[in-house]
Amino acid sequence: MATNSQRPSKAERTASAREQAQSMRIAQEAADKRKSLFIKLGVLVAVLAVVGLIVALVLQNNSGKVADSGAVPKGGNEAGGITLTSDKTLADTSGLSVDINNVGTRDASQTAPTPRDAKVAPKGEPVNLLIYVDVNCVHCAEFEGAYADQISTWLAAGDVQVEYRNIAILDGASPTNYSSRGANALACVADAAPASYLPFAKAVFAHYPEGEMKNSELAAMAKDNGADVADCIDKGTFRSFAQFTHAASGVDVIGGTPSVFIQGKYYDANTEPDFVGVVNAAIAANK
């Protein structure tokens, strides 16, 4: 037996259609609001990322800013070098200063490396070695790894004096100015603990394969080698000195590191690979 069902009236159908349309409109409005919120959040995240990048760049630029003039560390000189008179002592210098505005200008006719104030020891005195290095230089790390102990032995025996000029050729390849910071750290150690200079320098170059160090790591390494210079390293006390040394090396046509001079004469490892033999010959000739 069939049952009769009441067909919705036209008014009821119209009302139902309106309800469905309203529900769809409400759902669409909610979806549009969510989409708008996501867009706003995305824009906010992008803006924050840009602001963070700008802040990082500003901080990086500020970290690279160095005063034009500054103090020279004990054992340092006005040419930008640090001179070791033995394996545990430095030259008796103090109270000096440098100013990058007084670094001089390069002579256009000068093409060969010509270090300022490169000393030639007179007969009967220790032979002078002048060595330009960069803490971020692989060839310097190799040189120090091969000869640091021998140089220390010569120094202990009174056979040589060694002047290190720590420059920053590779700062341009470092986001943290590691070459300059390393040069500053070496100057800090020289100033505070001369006997620690050689062991600290040896440790810094031995660390090269592991990459650049933060200031805190340089300070910890210095302390491990007998020099408590965390404050000096963190403040960049001798960054002006390091900057001057590097600028002076450019004026003196120092094109790379390591650059070594024995009694004022450039040592070319390509033509005279026996560094120890060359220095020993100079020592023998000067006695």
PDB file of N, CA and C in Angstrom, residues 133-203:
ATOM      1  N   VAL A 133     102.888  35.643   7.735  1.00  0.00           N
ATOM      2  CA  VAL A 133     101.958  34.512   7.776  1.00  0.00           C
ATOM      3  C   VAL A 133     100.521  35.009   7.934  1.00  0.00           C
ATOM      4  N   ASP A 134      99.581  34.128   7.610  1.00  0.00           N
ATOM      5  CA  ASP A 134      98.148  34.377   7.773  1.00  0.00           C
ATOM      6  C   ASP A 134      97.584  33.132   8.442  1.00  0.00           C
ATOM      7  N   VAL A 135      96.893  33.290   9.561  1.00  0.00           N
ATOM      8  CA  VAL A 135      96.431  32.113  10.316  1.00  0.00           C
ATOM      9  C   VAL A 135      95.432  31.266   9.540  1.00  0.00           C
ATOM     10  N   ASN A 136      94.847  31.834   8.474  1.00  0.00           N
ATOM     11  CA  ASN A 136      93.857  31.093   7.692  1.00  0.00           C
ATOM     12  C   ASN A 136      94.441  30.533   6.399  1.00  0.00           C
ATOM     13  N   CYS A 137      95.776  30.498   6.336  1.00  0.00           N
ATOM     14  CA  CYS A 137      96.476  30.101   5.106  1.00  0.00           C
ATOM     15  C   CYS A 137      96.983  28.656   5.227  1.00  0.00           C
ATOM     16  N   VAL A 138      96.581  27.807   4.285  1.00  0.00           N
ATOM     17  CA  VAL A 138      96.978  26.403   4.329  1.00  0.00           C
ATOM     18  C   VAL A 138      98.488  26.247   4.176  1.00  0.00           C
ATOM     19  N   HIS A 139      99.106  27.057   3.333  1.00  0.00           N
ATOM     20  CA  HIS A 139     100.555  26.943   3.129  1.00  0.00           C
ATOM     21  C   HIS A 139     101.331  27.395   4.367  1.00  0.00           C
ATOM     22  N   CYS A 140     100.765  28.360   5.089  1.00  0.00           N
ATOM     23  CA  CYS A 140     101.381  28.780   6.354  1.00  0.00           C
ATOM     24  C   CYS A 140     101.277  27.655   7.385  1.00  0.00           C
ATOM     25  N   ALA A 141     100.130  26.990   7.405  1.00  0.00           N
ATOM     26  CA  ALA A 141      99.953  25.867   8.322  1.00  0.00           C
ATOM     27  C   ALA A 141     100.959  24.763   7.997  1.00  0.00           C
ATOM     28  N   GLU A 142     101.175  24.526   6.711  1.00  0.00           N
ATOM     29  CA  GLU A 142     102.157  23.514   6.310  1.00  0.00           C
ATOM     30  C   GLU A 142     103.572  23.945   6.696  1.00  0.00           C
ATOM     31  N   PHE A 143     103.888  25.218   6.485  1.00  0.00           N
ATOM     32  CA  PHE A 143     105.214  25.735   6.831  1.00  0.00           C
ATOM     33  C   PHE A 143     105.461  25.617   8.331  1.00  0.00           C
ATOM     34  N   GLU A 144     104.489  26.050   9.127  1.00  0.00           N
ATOM     35  CA  GLU A 144     104.646  25.984  10.579  1.00  0.00           C
ATOM     36  C   GLU A 144     104.715  24.538  11.059  1.00  0.00           C
ATOM     37  N   GLY A 145     103.913  23.680  10.445  1.00  0.00           N
ATOM     38  CA  GLY A 145     103.953  22.274  10.821  1.00  0.00           C
ATOM     39  C   GLY A 145     105.313  21.653  10.545  1.00  0.00           C
ATOM     40  N   ALA A 146     105.953  22.091   9.456  1.00  0.00           N
ATOM     41  CA  ALA A 146     107.251  21.524   9.080  1.00  0.00           C
ATOM     42  C   ALA A 146     108.405  22.131   9.868  1.00  0.00           C
ATOM     43  N   TYR A 147     108.307  23.449  10.204  1.00  0.00           N
ATOM     44  CA  TYR A 147     109.495  24.135  10.703  1.00  0.00           C
ATOM     45  C   TYR A 147     109.352  24.811  12.069  1.00  0.00           C
ATOM     46  N   ALA A 148     108.180  24.796  12.675  1.00  0.00           N
ATOM     47  CA  ALA A 148     108.009  25.495  13.957  1.00  0.00           C
ATOM     48  C   ALA A 148     108.991  24.997  15.012  1.00  0.00           C
ATOM     49  N   ASP A 149     109.160  23.690  15.118  1.00  0.00           N
ATOM     50  CA  ASP A 149     110.070  23.146  16.133  1.00  0.00           C
ATOM     51  C   ASP A 149     111.520  23.527  15.836  1.00  0.00           C
ATOM     52  N   GLN A 150     111.889  23.506  14.558  1.00  0.00           N
ATOM     53  CA  GLN A 150     113.255  23.874  14.191  1.00  0.00           C
ATOM     54  C   GLN A 150     113.510  25.355  14.483  1.00  0.00           C
ATOM     55  N   ILE A 151     112.552  26.197  14.184  1.00  0.00           N
ATOM     56  CA  ILE A 151     112.696  27.623  14.471  1.00  0.00           C
ATOM     57  C   ILE A 151     112.848  27.848  15.972  1.00  0.00           C
ATOM     58  N   SER A 152     112.066  27.117  16.757  1.00  0.00           N
ATOM     59  CA  SER A 152     112.182  27.212  18.215  1.00  0.00           C
ATOM     60  C   SER A 152     113.566  26.781  18.686  1.00  0.00           C
ATOM     61  N   THR A 153     114.103  25.744  18.079  1.00  0.00           N
ATOM     62  CA  THR A 153     115.448  25.261  18.427  1.00  0.00           C
ATOM     63  C   THR A 153     116.508  26.308  18.099  1.00  0.00           C
ATOM     64  N   TRP A 154     116.415  26.914  16.921  1.00  0.00           N
ATOM     65  CA  TRP A 154     117.358  27.979  16.562  1.00  0.00           C
ATOM     66  C   TRP A 154     117.279  29.144  17.538  1.00  0.00           C
ATOM     67  N   LEU A 155     116.046  29.498  17.894  1.00  0.00           N
ATOM     68  CA  LEU A 155     115.854  30.609  18.829  1.00  0.00           C
ATOM     69  C   LEU A 155     116.451  30.289  20.197  1.00  0.00           C
ATOM     70  N   ALA A 156     116.208  29.089  20.683  1.00  0.00           N
ATOM     71  CA  ALA A 156     116.718  28.690  21.992  1.00  0.00           C
ATOM     72  C   ALA A 156     118.244  28.682  22.019  1.00  0.00           C
ATOM     73  N   ALA A 157     118.845  28.367  20.871  1.00  0.00           N
ATOM     74  CA  ALA A 157     120.306  28.314  20.786  1.00  0.00           C
ATOM     75  C   ALA A 157     120.921  29.697  20.545  1.00  0.00           C
ATOM     76  N   GLY A 158     120.073  30.700  20.301  1.00  0.00           N
ATOM     77  CA  GLY A 158     120.598  32.032  20.024  1.00  0.00           C
ATOM     78  C   GLY A 158     121.147  32.181  18.617  1.00  0.00           C
ATOM     79  N   ASP A 159     120.746  31.298  17.713  1.00  0.00           N
ATOM     80  CA  ASP A 159     121.251  31.344  16.338  1.00  0.00           C
ATOM     81  C   ASP A 159     120.480  32.329  15.460  1.00  0.00           C
ATOM     82  N   VAL A 160     119.225  32.590  15.819  1.00  0.00           N
ATOM     83  CA  VAL A 160     118.389  33.477  14.996  1.00  0.00           C
ATOM     84  C   VAL A 160     117.552  34.398  15.875  1.00  0.00           C
ATOM     85  N   GLN A 161     117.075  35.472  15.273  1.00  0.00           N
ATOM     86  CA  GLN A 161     115.949  36.252  15.766  1.00  0.00           C
ATOM     87  C   GLN A 161     114.863  36.126  14.715  1.00  0.00           C
ATOM     88  N   VAL A 162     113.615  36.005  15.153  1.00  0.00           N
ATOM     89  CA  VAL A 162     112.525  35.796  14.206  1.00  0.00           C
ATOM     90  C   VAL A 162     111.466  36.874  14.390  1.00  0.00           C
ATOM     91  N   GLU A 163     111.168  37.551  13.307  1.00  0.00           N
ATOM     92  CA  GLU A 163     110.094  38.547  13.330  1.00  0.00           C
ATOM     93  C   GLU A 163     108.917  38.015  12.528  1.00  0.00           C
ATOM     94  N   TYR A 164     107.777  37.874  13.208  1.00  0.00           N
ATOM     95  CA  TYR A 164     106.549  37.446  12.546  1.00  0.00           C
ATOM     96  C   TYR A 164     105.682  38.667  12.242  1.00  0.00           C
ATOM     97  N   ARG A 165     105.225  38.745  11.015  1.00  0.00           N
ATOM     98  CA  ARG A 165     104.243  39.758  10.642  1.00  0.00           C
ATOM     99  C   ARG A 165     102.969  39.026  10.237  1.00  0.00           C
ATOM    100  N   ASN A 166     101.980  39.109  11.115  1.00  0.00           N
ATOM    101  CA  ASN A 166     100.729  38.371  10.940  1.00  0.00           C
ATOM    102  C   ASN A 166      99.748  39.224  10.142  1.00  0.00           C
ATOM    103  N   ILE A 167      99.515  38.825   8.899  1.00  0.00           N
ATOM    104  CA  ILE A 167      98.678  39.626   8.017  1.00  0.00           C
ATOM    105  C   ILE A 167      97.359  38.916   7.727  1.00  0.00           C
ATOM    106  N   ALA A 168      96.504  39.587   6.943  1.00  0.00           N
ATOM    107  CA  ALA A 168      95.124  39.103   6.784  1.00  0.00           C
ATOM    108  C   ALA A 168      94.710  39.059   5.325  1.00  0.00           C
ATOM    109  N   ILE A 169      95.507  38.399   4.520  1.00  0.00           N
ATOM    110  CA  ILE A 169      95.195  38.291   3.096  1.00  0.00           C
ATOM    111  C   ILE A 169      93.859  37.582   2.870  1.00  0.00           C
ATOM    112  N   LEU A 170      93.526  36.641   3.734  1.00  0.00           N
ATOM    113  CA  LEU A 170      92.345  35.811   3.506  1.00  0.00           C
ATOM    114  C   LEU A 170      91.099  36.270   4.257  1.00  0.00           C
ATOM    115  N   ASP A 171      91.113  37.480   4.796  1.00  0.00           N
ATOM    116  CA  ASP A 171      89.903  37.983   5.449  1.00  0.00           C
ATOM    117  C   ASP A 171      88.728  38.054   4.482  1.00  0.00           C
ATOM    118  N   GLY A 172      89.018  38.368   3.216  1.00  0.00           N
ATOM    119  CA  GLY A 172      87.942  38.483   2.232  1.00  0.00           C
ATOM    120  C   GLY A 172      87.195  37.186   1.997  1.00  0.00           C
ATOM    121  N   ALA A 173      87.821  36.068   2.319  1.00  0.00           N
ATOM    122  CA  ALA A 173      87.186  34.762   2.135  1.00  0.00           C
ATOM    123  C   ALA A 173      86.571  34.241   3.430  1.00  0.00           C
ATOM    124  N   SER A 174      86.608  35.072   4.477  1.00  0.00           N
ATOM    125  CA  SER A 174      86.104  34.638   5.780  1.00  0.00           C
ATOM    126  C   SER A 174      84.947  35.528   6.228  1.00  0.00           C
ATOM    127  N   PRO A 175      83.800  34.948   6.602  1.00  0.00           N
ATOM    128  CA  PRO A 175      82.679  35.766   7.078  1.00  0.00           C
ATOM    129  C   PRO A 175      82.913  36.341   8.466  1.00  0.00           C
ATOM    130  N   THR A 176      83.975  35.881   9.135  1.00  0.00           N
ATOM    131  CA  THR A 176      84.217  36.331  10.517  1.00  0.00           C
ATOM    132  C   THR A 176      85.541  37.069  10.684  1.00  0.00           C
ATOM    133  N   ASN A 177      86.196  37.429   9.563  1.00  0.00           N
ATOM    134  CA  ASN A 177      87.497  38.109   9.639  1.00  0.00           C
ATOM    135  C   ASN A 177      88.489  37.306  10.478  1.00  0.00           C
ATOM    136  N   TYR A 178      88.524  36.007  10.207  1.00  0.00           N
ATOM    137  CA  TYR A 178      89.344  35.122  11.045  1.00  0.00           C
ATOM    138  C   TYR A 178      90.830  35.474  10.990  1.00  0.00           C
ATOM    139  N   SER A 179      91.325  35.860   9.821  1.00  0.00           N
ATOM    140  CA  SER A 179      92.745  36.189   9.711  1.00  0.00           C
ATOM    141  C   SER A 179      93.101  37.343  10.640  1.00  0.00           C
ATOM    142  N   SER A 180      92.273  38.395  10.630  1.00  0.00           N
ATOM    143  CA  SER A 180      92.517  39.551  11.497  1.00  0.00           C
ATOM    144  C   SER A 180      92.334  39.198  12.968  1.00  0.00           C
ATOM    145  N   ARG A 181      91.322  38.407  13.270  1.00  0.00           N
ATOM    146  CA  ARG A 181      91.090  38.027  14.661  1.00  0.00           C
ATOM    147  C   ARG A 181      92.222  37.147  15.179  1.00  0.00           C
ATOM    148  N   GLY A 182      92.715  36.273  14.296  1.00  0.00           N
ATOM    149  CA  GLY A 182      93.848  35.437  14.690  1.00  0.00           C
ATOM    150  C   GLY A 182      95.098  36.262  14.920  1.00  0.00           C
ATOM    151  N   ALA A 183      95.324  37.258  14.047  1.00  0.00           N
ATOM    152  CA  ALA A 183      96.474  38.145  14.224  1.00  0.00           C
ATOM    153  C   ALA A 183      96.357  38.919  15.530  1.00  0.00           C
ATOM    154  N   ASN A 184      95.150  39.358  15.849  1.00  0.00           N
ATOM    155  CA  ASN A 184      94.922  40.048  17.116  1.00  0.00           C
ATOM    156  C   ASN A 184      95.225  39.127  18.296  1.00  0.00           C
ATOM    157  N   ALA A 185      94.766  37.884  18.204  1.00  0.00           N
ATOM    158  CA  ALA A 185      95.000  36.928  19.297  1.00  0.00           C
ATOM    159  C   ALA A 185      96.497  36.693  19.511  1.00  0.00           C
ATOM    160  N   LEU A 186      97.243  36.580  18.419  1.00  0.00           N
ATOM    161  CA  LEU A 186      98.696  36.391  18.531  1.00  0.00           C
ATOM    162  C   LEU A 186      99.341  37.607  19.196  1.00  0.00           C
ATOM    163  N   ALA A 187      98.878  38.802  18.839  1.00  0.00           N
ATOM    164  CA  ALA A 187      99.410  40.015  19.461  1.00  0.00           C
ATOM    165  C   ALA A 187      99.050  40.069  20.945  1.00  0.00           C
ATOM    166  N   CYS A 188      97.852  39.625  21.284  1.00  0.00           N
ATOM    167  CA  CYS A 188      97.429  39.596  22.693  1.00  0.00           C
ATOM    168  C   CYS A 188      98.348  38.692  23.512  1.00  0.00           C
ATOM    169  N   VAL A 189      98.660  37.535  22.956  1.00  0.00           N
ATOM    170  CA  VAL A 189      99.536  36.588  23.654  1.00  0.00           C
ATOM    171  C   VAL A 189     100.944  37.169  23.781  1.00  0.00           C
ATOM    172  N   ALA A 190     101.433  37.775  22.703  1.00  0.00           N
ATOM    173  CA  ALA A 190     102.765  38.390  22.757  1.00  0.00           C
ATOM    174  C   ALA A 190     102.825  39.435  23.858  1.00  0.00           C
ATOM    175  N   ASP A 191     101.780  40.231  23.961  1.00  0.00           N
ATOM    176  CA  ASP A 191     101.763  41.330  24.928  1.00  0.00           C
ATOM    177  C   ASP A 191     101.692  40.836  26.365  1.00  0.00           C
ATOM    178  N   ALA A 192     100.940  39.774  26.594  1.00  0.00           N
ATOM    179  CA  ALA A 192     100.699  39.328  27.969  1.00  0.00           C
ATOM    180  C   ALA A 192     101.612  38.205  28.427  1.00  0.00           C
ATOM    181  N   ALA A 193     102.015  37.332  27.515  1.00  0.00           N
ATOM    182  CA  ALA A 193     102.770  36.137  27.915  1.00  0.00           C
ATOM    183  C   ALA A 193     103.752  35.748  26.820  1.00  0.00           C
ATOM    184  N   PRO A 194     104.877  36.460  26.687  1.00  0.00           N
ATOM    185  CA  PRO A 194     105.834  36.202  25.603  1.00  0.00           C
ATOM    186  C   PRO A 194     106.251  34.745  25.473  1.00  0.00           C
ATOM    187  N   ALA A 195     106.425  34.048  26.582  1.00  0.00           N
ATOM    188  CA  ALA A 195     106.862  32.651  26.533  1.00  0.00           C
ATOM    189  C   ALA A 195     105.815  31.746  25.891  1.00  0.00           C
ATOM    190  N   SER A 196     104.582  32.241  25.814  1.00  0.00           N
ATOM    191  CA  SER A 196     103.495  31.440  25.234  1.00  0.00           C
ATOM    192  C   SER A 196     103.325  31.671  23.742  1.00  0.00           C
ATOM    193  N   TYR A 197     104.054  32.647  23.177  1.00  0.00           N
ATOM    194  CA  TYR A 197     103.800  33.019  21.786  1.00  0.00           C
ATOM    195  C   TYR A 197     104.029  31.845  20.824  1.00  0.00           C
ATOM    196  N   LEU A 198     105.200  31.236  20.883  1.00  0.00           N
ATOM    197  CA  LEU A 198     105.505  30.149  19.946  1.00  0.00           C
ATOM    198  C   LEU A 198     104.572  28.951  20.113  1.00  0.00           C
ATOM    199  N   PRO A 199     104.335  28.459  21.337  1.00  0.00           N
ATOM    200  CA  PRO A 199     103.415  27.321  21.457  1.00  0.00           C
ATOM    201  C   PRO A 199     101.991  27.658  21.021  1.00  0.00           C
ATOM    202  N   PHE A 200     101.561  28.884  21.305  1.00  0.00           N
ATOM    203  CA  PHE A 200     100.209  29.278  20.870  1.00  0.00           C
ATOM    204  C   PHE A 200     100.136  29.345  19.346  1.00  0.00           C
ATOM    205  N   ALA A 201     101.135  29.970  18.726  1.00  0.00           N
ATOM    206  CA  ALA A 201     101.150  30.055  17.265  1.00  0.00           C
ATOM    207  C   ALA A 201     101.160  28.663  16.636  1.00  0.00           C
ATOM    208  N   LYS A 202     101.950  27.774  17.200  1.00  0.00           N
ATOM    209  CA  LYS A 202     102.010  26.401  16.683  1.00  0.00           C
ATOM    210  C   LYS A 202     100.644  25.730  16.782  1.00  0.00           C
ATOM    211  N   ALA A 203      99.951  25.945  17.918  1.00  0.00           N
ATOM    212  CA  ALA A 203      98.636  25.340  18.114  1.00  0.00           C
ATOM    213  C   ALA A 203      97.606  25.916  17.147  1.00  0.00           C
TER     214      ALA A 203
END
